[in-house]
Short mmCIF file of C-alpha atoms and ligand atoms in Angstrom, two decimals:
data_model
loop_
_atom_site.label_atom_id
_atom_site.label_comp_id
_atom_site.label_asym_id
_atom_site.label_seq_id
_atom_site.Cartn_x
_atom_site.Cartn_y
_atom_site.Cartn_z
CA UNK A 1 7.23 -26.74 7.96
CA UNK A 2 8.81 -26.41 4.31
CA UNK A 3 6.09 -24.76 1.85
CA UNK A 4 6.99 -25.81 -1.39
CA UNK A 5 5.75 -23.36 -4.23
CA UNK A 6 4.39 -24.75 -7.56
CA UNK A 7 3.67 -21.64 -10.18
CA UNK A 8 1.65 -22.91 -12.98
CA UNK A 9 2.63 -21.04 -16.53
CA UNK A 10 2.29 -23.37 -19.35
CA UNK A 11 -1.07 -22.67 -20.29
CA UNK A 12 -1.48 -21.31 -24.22
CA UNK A 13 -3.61 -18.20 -22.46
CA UNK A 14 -6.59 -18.97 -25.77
CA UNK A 15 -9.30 -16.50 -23.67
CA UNK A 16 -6.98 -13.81 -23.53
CA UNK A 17 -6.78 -13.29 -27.99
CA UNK A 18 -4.20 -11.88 -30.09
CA UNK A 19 -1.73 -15.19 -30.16
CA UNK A 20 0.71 -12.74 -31.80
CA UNK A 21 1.47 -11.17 -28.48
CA UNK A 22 2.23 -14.69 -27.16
CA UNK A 23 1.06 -16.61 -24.07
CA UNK A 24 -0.75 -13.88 -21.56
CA UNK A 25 1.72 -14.70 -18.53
CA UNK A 26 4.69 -13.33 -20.64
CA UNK A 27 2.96 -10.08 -21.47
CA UNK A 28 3.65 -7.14 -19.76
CA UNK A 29 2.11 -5.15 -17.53
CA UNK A 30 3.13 -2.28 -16.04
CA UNK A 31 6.69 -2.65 -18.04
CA UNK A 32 7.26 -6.34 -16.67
CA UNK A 33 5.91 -9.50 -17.73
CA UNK A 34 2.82 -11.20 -15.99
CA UNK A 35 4.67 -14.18 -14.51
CA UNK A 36 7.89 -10.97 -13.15
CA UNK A 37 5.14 -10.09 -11.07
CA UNK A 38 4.09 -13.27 -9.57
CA UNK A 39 7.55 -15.26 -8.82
CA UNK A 40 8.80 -11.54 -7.17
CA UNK A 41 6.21 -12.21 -4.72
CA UNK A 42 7.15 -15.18 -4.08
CA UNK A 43 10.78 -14.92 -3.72
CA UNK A 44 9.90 -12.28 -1.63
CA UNK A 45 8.33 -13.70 1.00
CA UNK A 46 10.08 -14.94 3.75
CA UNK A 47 8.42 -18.48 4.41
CA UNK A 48 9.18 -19.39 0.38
CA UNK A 49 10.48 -22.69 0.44
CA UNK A 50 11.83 -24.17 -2.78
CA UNK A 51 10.27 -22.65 -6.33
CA UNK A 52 8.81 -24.53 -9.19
CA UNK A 53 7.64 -23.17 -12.36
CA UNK A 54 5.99 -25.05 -15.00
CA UNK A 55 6.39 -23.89 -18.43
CA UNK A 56 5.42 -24.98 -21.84
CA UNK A 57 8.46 -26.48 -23.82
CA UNK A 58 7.54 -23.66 -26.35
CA UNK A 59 8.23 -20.56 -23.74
CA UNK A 60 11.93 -21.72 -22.60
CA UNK A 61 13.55 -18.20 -24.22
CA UNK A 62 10.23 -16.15 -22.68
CA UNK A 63 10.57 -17.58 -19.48
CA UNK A 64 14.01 -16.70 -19.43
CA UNK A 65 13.92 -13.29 -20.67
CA UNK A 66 10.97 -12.57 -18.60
CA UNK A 67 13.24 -13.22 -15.09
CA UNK A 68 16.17 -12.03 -16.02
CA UNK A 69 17.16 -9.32 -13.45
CA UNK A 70 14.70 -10.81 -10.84
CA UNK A 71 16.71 -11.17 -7.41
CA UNK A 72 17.45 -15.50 -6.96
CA UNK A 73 15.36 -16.13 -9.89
CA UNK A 74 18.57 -18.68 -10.63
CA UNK A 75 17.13 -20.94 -7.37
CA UNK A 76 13.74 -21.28 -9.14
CA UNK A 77 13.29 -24.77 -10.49
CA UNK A 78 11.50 -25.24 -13.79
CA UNK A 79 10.07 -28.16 -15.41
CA UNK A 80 7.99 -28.65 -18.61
CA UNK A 81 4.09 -28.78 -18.32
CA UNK A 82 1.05 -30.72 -20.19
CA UNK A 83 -1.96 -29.82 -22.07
CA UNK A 84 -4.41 -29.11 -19.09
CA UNK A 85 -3.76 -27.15 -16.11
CA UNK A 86 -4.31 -30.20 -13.98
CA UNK A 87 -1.13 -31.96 -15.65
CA UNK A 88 0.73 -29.03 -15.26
CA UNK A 89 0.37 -29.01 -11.46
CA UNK A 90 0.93 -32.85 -11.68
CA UNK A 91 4.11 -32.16 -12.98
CA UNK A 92 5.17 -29.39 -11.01
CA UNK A 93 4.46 -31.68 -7.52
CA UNK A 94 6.53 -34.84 -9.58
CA UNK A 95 9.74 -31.90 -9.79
CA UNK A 96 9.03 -30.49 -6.19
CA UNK A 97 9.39 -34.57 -4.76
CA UNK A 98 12.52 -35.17 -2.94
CA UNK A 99 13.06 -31.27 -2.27
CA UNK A 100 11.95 -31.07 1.29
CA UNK A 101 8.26 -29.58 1.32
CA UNK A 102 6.35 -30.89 3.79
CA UNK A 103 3.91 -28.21 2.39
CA UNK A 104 2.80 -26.86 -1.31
CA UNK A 105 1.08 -23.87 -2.94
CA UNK A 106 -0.56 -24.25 -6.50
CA UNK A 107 -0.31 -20.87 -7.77
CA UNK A 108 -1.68 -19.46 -11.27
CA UNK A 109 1.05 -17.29 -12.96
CA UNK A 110 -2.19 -15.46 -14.40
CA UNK A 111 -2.87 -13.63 -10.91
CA UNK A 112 0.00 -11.52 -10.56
CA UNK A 113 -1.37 -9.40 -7.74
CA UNK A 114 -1.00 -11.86 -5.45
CA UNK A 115 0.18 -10.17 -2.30
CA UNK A 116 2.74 -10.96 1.03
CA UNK A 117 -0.78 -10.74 3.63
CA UNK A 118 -2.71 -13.52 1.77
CA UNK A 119 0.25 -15.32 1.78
CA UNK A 120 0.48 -15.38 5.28
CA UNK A 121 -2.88 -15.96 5.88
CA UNK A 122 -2.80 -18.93 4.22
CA UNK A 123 0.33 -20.13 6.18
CA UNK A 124 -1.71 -19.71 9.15
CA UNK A 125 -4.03 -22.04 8.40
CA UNK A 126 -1.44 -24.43 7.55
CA UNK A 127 0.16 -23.51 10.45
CA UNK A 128 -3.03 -24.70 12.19
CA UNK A 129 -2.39 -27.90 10.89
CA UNK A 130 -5.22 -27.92 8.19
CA UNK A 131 -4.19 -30.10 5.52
CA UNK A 132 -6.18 -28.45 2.84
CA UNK A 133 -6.65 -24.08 2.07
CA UNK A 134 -8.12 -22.34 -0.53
CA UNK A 135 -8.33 -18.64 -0.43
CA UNK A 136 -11.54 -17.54 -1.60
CA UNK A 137 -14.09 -14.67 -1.78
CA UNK A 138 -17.99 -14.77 -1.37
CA UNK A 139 -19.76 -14.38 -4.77
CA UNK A 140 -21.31 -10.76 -4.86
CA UNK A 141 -23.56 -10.98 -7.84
CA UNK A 142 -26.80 -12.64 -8.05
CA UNK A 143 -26.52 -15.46 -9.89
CA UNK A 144 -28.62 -16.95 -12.57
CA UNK A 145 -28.83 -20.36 -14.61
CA UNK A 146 -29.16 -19.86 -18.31
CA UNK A 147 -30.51 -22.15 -21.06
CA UNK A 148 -29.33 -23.07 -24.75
CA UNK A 149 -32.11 -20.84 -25.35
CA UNK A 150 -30.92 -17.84 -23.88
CA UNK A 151 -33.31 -18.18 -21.23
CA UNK A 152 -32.89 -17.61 -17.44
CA UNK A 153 -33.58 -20.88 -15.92
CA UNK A 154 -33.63 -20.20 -12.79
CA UNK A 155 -31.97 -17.62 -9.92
CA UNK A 156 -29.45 -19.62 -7.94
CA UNK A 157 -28.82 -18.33 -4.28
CA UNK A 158 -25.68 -16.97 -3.76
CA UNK A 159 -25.62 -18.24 0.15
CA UNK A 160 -22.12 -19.72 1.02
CA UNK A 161 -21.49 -19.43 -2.88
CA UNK A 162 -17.12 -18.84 -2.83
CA UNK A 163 -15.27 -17.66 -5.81
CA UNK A 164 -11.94 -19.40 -5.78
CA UNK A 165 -8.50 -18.10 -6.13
CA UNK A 166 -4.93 -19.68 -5.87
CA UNK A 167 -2.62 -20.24 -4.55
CA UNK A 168 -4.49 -23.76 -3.08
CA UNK A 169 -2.34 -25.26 -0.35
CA UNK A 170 -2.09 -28.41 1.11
CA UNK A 171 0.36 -30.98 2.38
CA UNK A 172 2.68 -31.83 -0.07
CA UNK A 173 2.33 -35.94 0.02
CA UNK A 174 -2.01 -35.75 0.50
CA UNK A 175 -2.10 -33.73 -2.80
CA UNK A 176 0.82 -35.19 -4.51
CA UNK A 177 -1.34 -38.71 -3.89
CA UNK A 178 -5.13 -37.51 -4.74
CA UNK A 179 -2.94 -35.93 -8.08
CA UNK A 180 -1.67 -39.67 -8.80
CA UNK A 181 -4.57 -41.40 -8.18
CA UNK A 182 -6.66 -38.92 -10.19
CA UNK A 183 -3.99 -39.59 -13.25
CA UNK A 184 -4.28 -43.11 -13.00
CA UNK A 185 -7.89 -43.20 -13.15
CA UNK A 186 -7.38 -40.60 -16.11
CA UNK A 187 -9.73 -38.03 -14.49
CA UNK A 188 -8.47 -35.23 -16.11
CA UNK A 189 -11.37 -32.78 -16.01
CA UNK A 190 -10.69 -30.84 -12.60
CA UNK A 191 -9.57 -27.30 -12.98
CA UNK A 192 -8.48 -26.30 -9.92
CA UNK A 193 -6.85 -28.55 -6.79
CA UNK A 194 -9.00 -28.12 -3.87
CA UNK A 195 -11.53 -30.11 -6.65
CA UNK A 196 -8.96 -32.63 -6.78
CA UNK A 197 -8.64 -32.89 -2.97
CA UNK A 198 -12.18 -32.82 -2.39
CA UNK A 199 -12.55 -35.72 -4.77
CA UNK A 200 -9.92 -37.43 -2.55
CA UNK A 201 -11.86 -36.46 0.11
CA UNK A 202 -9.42 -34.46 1.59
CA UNK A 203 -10.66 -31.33 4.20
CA UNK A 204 -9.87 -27.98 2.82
CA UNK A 205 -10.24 -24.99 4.87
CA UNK A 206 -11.43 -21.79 3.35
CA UNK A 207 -9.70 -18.34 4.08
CA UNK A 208 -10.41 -14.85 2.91
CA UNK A 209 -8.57 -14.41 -0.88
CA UNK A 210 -8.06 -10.84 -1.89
CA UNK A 211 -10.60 -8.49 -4.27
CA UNK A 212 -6.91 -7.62 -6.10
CA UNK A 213 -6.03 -11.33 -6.80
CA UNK A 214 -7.72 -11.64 -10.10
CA UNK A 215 -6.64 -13.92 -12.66
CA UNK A 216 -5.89 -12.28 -16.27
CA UNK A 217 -8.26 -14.44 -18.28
CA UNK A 218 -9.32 -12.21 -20.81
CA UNK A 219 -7.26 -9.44 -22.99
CA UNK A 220 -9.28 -6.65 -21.26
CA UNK A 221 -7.69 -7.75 -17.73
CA UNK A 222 -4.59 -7.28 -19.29
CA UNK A 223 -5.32 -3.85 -20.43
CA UNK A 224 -6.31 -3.16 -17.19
CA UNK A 225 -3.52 -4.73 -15.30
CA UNK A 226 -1.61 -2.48 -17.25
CA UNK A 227 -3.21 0.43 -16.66
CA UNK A 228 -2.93 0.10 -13.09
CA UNK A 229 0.39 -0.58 -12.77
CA UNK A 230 1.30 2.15 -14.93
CA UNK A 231 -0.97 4.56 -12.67
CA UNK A 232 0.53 3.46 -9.75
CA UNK A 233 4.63 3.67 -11.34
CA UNK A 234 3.35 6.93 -12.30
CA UNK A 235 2.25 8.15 -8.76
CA UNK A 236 5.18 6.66 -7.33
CA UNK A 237 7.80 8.99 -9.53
CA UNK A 238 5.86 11.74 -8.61
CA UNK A 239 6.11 12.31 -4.73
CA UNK A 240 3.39 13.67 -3.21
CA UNK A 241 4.67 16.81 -1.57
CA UNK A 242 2.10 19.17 -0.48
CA UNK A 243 2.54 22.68 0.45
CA UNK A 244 0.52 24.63 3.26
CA UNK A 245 0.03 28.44 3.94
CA UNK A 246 -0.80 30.12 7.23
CA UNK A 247 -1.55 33.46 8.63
CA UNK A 248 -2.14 35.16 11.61
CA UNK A 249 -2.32 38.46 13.65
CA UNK A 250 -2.26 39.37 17.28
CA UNK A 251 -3.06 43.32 18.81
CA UNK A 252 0.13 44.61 20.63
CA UNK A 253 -1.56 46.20 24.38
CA UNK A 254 0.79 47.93 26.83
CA UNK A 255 2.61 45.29 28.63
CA UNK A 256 6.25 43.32 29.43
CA UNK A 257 7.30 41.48 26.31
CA UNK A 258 6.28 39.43 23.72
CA UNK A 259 6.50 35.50 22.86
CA UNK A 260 7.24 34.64 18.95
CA UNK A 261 8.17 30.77 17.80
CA UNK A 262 8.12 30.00 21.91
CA UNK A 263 10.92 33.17 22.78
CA UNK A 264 10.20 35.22 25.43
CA UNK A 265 11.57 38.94 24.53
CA UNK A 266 11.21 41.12 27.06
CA UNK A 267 8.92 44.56 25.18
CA UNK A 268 7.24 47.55 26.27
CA UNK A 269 3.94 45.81 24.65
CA UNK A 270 2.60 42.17 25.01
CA UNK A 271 0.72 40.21 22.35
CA UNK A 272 -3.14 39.91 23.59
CA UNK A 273 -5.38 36.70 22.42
CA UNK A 274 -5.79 33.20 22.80
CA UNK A 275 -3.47 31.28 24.55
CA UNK A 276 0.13 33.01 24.78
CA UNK A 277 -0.74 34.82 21.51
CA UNK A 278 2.38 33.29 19.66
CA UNK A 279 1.62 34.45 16.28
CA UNK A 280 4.79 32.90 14.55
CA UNK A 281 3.60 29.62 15.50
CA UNK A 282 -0.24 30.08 15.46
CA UNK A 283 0.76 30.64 11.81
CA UNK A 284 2.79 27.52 11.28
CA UNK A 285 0.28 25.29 13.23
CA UNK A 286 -2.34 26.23 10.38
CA UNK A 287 0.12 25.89 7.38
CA UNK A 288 1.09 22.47 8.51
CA UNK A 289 -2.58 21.38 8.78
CA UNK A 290 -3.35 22.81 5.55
CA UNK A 291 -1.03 20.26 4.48
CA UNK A 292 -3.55 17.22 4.80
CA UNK A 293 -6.88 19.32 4.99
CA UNK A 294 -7.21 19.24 8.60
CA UNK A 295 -8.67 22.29 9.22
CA UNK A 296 -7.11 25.41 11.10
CA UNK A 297 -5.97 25.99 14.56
CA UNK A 298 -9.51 27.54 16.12
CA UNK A 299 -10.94 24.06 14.90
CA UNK A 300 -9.10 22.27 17.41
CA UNK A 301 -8.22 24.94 19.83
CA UNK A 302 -11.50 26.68 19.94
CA UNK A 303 -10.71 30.50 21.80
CA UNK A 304 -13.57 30.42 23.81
CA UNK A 305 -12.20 27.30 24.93
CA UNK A 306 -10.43 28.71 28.48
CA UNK A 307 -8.22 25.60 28.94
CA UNK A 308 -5.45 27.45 26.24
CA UNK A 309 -5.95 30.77 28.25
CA UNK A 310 -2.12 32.18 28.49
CA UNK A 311 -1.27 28.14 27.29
CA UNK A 312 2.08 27.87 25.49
CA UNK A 313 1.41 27.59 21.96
CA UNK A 314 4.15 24.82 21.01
CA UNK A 315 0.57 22.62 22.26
CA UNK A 316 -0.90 23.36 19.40
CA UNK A 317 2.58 23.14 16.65
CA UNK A 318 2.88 19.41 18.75
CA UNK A 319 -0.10 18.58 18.04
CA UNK A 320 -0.52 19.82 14.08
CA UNK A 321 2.65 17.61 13.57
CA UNK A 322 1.43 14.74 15.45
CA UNK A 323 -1.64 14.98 12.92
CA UNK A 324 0.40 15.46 9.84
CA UNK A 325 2.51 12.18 10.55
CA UNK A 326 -0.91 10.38 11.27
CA UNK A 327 -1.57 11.30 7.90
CA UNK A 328 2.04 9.47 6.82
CA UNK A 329 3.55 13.20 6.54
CA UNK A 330 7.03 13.62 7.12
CA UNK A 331 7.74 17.62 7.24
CA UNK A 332 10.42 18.76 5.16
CA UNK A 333 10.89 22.44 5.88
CA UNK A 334 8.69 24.98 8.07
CA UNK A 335 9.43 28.78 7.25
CA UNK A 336 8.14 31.36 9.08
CA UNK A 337 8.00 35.44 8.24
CA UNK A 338 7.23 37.91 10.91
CA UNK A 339 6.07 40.96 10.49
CA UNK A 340 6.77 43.76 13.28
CA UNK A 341 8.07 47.69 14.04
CA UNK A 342 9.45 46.06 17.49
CA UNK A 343 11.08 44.13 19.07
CA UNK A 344 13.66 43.53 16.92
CA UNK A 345 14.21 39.28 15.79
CA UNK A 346 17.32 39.61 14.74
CA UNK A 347 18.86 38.66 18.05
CA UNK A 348 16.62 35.35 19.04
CA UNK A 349 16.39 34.14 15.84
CA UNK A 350 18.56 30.88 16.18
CA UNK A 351 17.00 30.41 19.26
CA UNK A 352 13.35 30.05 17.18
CA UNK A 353 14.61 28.36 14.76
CA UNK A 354 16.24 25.49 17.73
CA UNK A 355 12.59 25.74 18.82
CA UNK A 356 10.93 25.09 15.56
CA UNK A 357 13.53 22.30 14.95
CA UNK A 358 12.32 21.54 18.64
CA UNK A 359 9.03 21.70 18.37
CA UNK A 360 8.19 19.86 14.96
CA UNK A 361 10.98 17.12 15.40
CA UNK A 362 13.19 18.02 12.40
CA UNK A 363 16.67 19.18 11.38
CA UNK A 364 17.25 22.71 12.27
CA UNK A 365 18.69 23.61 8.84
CA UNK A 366 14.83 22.68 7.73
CA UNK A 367 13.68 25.49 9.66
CA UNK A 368 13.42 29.33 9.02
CA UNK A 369 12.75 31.90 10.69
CA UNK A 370 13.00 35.45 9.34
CA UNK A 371 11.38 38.76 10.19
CA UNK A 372 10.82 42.45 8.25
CA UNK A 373 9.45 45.52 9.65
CA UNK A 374 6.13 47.39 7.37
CA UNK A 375 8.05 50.42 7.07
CA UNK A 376 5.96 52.25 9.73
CA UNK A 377 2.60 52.28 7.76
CA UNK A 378 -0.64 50.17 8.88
CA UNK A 379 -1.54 48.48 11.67
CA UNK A 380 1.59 46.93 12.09
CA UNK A 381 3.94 50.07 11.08
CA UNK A 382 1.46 51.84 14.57
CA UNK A 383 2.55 49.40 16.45
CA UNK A 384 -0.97 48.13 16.82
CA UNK A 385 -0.17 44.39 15.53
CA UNK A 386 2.43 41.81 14.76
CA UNK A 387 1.31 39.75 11.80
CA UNK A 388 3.27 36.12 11.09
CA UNK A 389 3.10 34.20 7.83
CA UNK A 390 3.99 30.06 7.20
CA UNK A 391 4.67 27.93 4.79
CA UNK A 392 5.21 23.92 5.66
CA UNK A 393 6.18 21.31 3.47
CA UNK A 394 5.30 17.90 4.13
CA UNK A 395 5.83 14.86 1.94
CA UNK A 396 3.50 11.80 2.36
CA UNK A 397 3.73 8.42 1.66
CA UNK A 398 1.34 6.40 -0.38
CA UNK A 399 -1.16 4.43 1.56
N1 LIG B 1 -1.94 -23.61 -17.11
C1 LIG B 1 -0.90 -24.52 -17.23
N2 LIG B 1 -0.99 -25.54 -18.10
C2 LIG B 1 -2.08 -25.71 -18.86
C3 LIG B 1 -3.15 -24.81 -18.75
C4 LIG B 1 -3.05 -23.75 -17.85
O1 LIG B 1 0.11 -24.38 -16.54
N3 LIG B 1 -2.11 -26.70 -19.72
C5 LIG B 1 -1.79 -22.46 -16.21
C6 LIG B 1 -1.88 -21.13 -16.95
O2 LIG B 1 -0.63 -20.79 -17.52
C7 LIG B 1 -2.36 -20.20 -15.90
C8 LIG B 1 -3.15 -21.08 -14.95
O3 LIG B 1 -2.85 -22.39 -15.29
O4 LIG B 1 -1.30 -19.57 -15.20
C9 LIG B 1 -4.64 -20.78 -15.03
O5 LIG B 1 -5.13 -21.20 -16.28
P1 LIG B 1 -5.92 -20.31 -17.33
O6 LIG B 1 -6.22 -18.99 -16.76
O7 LIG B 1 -7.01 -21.12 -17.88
O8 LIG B 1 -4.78 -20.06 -18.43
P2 LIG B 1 -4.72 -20.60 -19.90
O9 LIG B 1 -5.08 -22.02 -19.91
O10 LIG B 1 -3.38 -20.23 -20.40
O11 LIG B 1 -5.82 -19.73 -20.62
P3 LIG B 1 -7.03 -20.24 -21.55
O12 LIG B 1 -7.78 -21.23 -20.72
O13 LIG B 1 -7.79 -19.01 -21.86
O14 LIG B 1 -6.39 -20.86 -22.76
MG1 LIG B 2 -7.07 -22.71 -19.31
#
């Protein structure tokens, strides 16, 4: 199968206003024109076979300027169009003869959004060996009938009512043939191509179009094509890095040694609490939730839970991580500051730091681990406590 792709761009865009701005699918939105947007797609996707745009004769210096820099824009053929949309496409088949498609899609170069998934689902259906497809999405509003005088008419149901979109896909020689025979009975009042098929009484399959495949008809969908490209450029120079806190605290009893980021130093004192009473990483557990507002460490480790009795507290770093890159986190950095009289870090610090690295799946250099005494006032200058404060930062990804 060879799908053929017609773009149609030669309309004069009259809905849209302002004819000083020029023909809607050379204005730009989000910094690139309308039709940028439309043939990227295309060229993008991997079952493209060869390109056809149809321009007016008027727009041969827009069109160029408007794909300039676009990756194998230079393989896109382009051929002159007529004064309806229907001879447009008619031409745009006539220059895609003789290429190879065994397959076409009639694409407006009004919907820019028009993304990689529907493509594919189209393709499916072609796949399937349907010889007609037109994406499509059920009408939502009630619909009424109006009157010259301004009067509602009548309600019409909605029931199996379809809004359709492009691009309409067939096989190339049925819709290259109903186009024909519809110019040579001069039936020149169709506006899209599954109307043209139907009329040849061609089958065309409906699939699911896309909410975000609108076409820019009027000058407001421009503004707000605009808008929301420009929102979304904006969001992607800013990267969404988040930063998360933790704290925690554990009583010192009489006892063999302590555990801090998963090391074992041997202590007159032991930590008491839930679990192995790791403070370090009790800490970092919560600051790497914060990250993506999934609560703290007692919501998914509940103490009066006895399964984490004496458990080793890497469980619950594992699993904050694991929830973090759910979230499309990757963590950049964990940093941990503990705060004890005794036993003294210094020593076992690489060794957290390997466990942190360890632990959360990350470079070591991302990793800190560093540790101060309180001077031998409060609880933790008695030797009561060891307190442990976090800080993770996680970047996310857009979704
Ligand atoms: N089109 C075309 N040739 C025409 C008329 C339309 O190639 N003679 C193309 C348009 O460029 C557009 C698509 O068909 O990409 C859908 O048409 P429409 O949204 O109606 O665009 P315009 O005809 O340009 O706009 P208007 O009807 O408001 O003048
Ligand atoms: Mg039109």
């Amino acid at each position: 199968m060879n799908i053929g792709i017609v773009i149609v761009a030669a309309g004069r865009g009259e809905r849209a206003g302002s004819p000083q701005d020029g023909p809607k699918q050379y204005r730009p939105i989000g910094g690139r024109p309308v039709i940028a947007h439309t043939l990227e797609t295309f060229l993008a996707w991997h079952r493209s076979g060869p390109i056809v745009v149809v321009i007016h004769p008027d727009d041969e210096d827009l069109y160029a300027s408007a794909i300039a820099g676009l990756p194998r824009a230079g393989d896109v053929m382009v051929t002159f169009g007529g004064d309806t949309r229907q001879r447009s496409v008619h031409e745009g088949l006539r220059a895609l003869a003789g290429s190879g498609a065994t397959h076409v899609m009639i694409h407006d170069a009004a919907r820019p959004f028009i993304d990689l998934a529907l493509l594919d689902r189209i393709a499916a259906m072609l796949d399937t060996g349907h010889d007609g497809v037109l994406p499509a999405i059920p009408v939502v509003d009630t619909l009424k009938r109006g009157g010259a005088d301004g009067l509602v008419h009548e309600t019409v149901s909605r029931t199996a009512l379809y809004a359709a979109q492009t691009p309409q896909s067939f096989t190339f020689n049925e819709i290259r043939a109903a186009h024909d025979k519809a110019a040579a009975l001069r039936r020149d009042d169709f506006t899209d191509d599954a109307s043209i098929a139907e009329w040849a009484g061609l089958p065309v399959m409906l699939v699911e179009g896309s909410t975000d495949n609108i076409k820019l008809t009027v000058g407001r969908d421009i503004d707000m094509a605009n808008e929301r490209l420009s929102k979304r450029q904006q969001r992607d120079l800013l990267p969404d890095v988040r930063t998360g806190n933790g704290y925690d605290v554990h009583q010192l009893v009489a006892g063999d040694g302590v555990t801090l980021c998963g090391v074992f130093i041997p202590h007159d004192q032991k930590l008491s609490g839930h679990s192995d009473a790791d403070v370090a990483l009790h800490a970092l557990t919560d600051a790497l939730l914060a990250t993506c507002g999934a609560g703290d460490i007692g919501d998914h480790f509940p103490p009066s839970d006895m399964q984490w009795k004496g458990a080793p507290s890497r469980i619950f770093l594992e699993h904050a991580a694991r929830i973090v890159r759910e979230h499309g986190g990757t963590i950049m950095n964990a940093d941990v500051s503990l705060i004890a009289e005794a036993p003294k870090v210094g020593p076992h610090r690489e060794m957290m730091r390997r466990n942190l690295s360890d632990f959360l799946g990350i470079d070591m250099e991302r990793c800190s681990v560093k540790a101060t005494t309180n001077e031998t006032i409060g609880f933790v200058g008695r030797r009561e406590g060891i307190a442990a404060i976090a800080t993770a930062t996680v970047v996310y990804r857009e979704d």
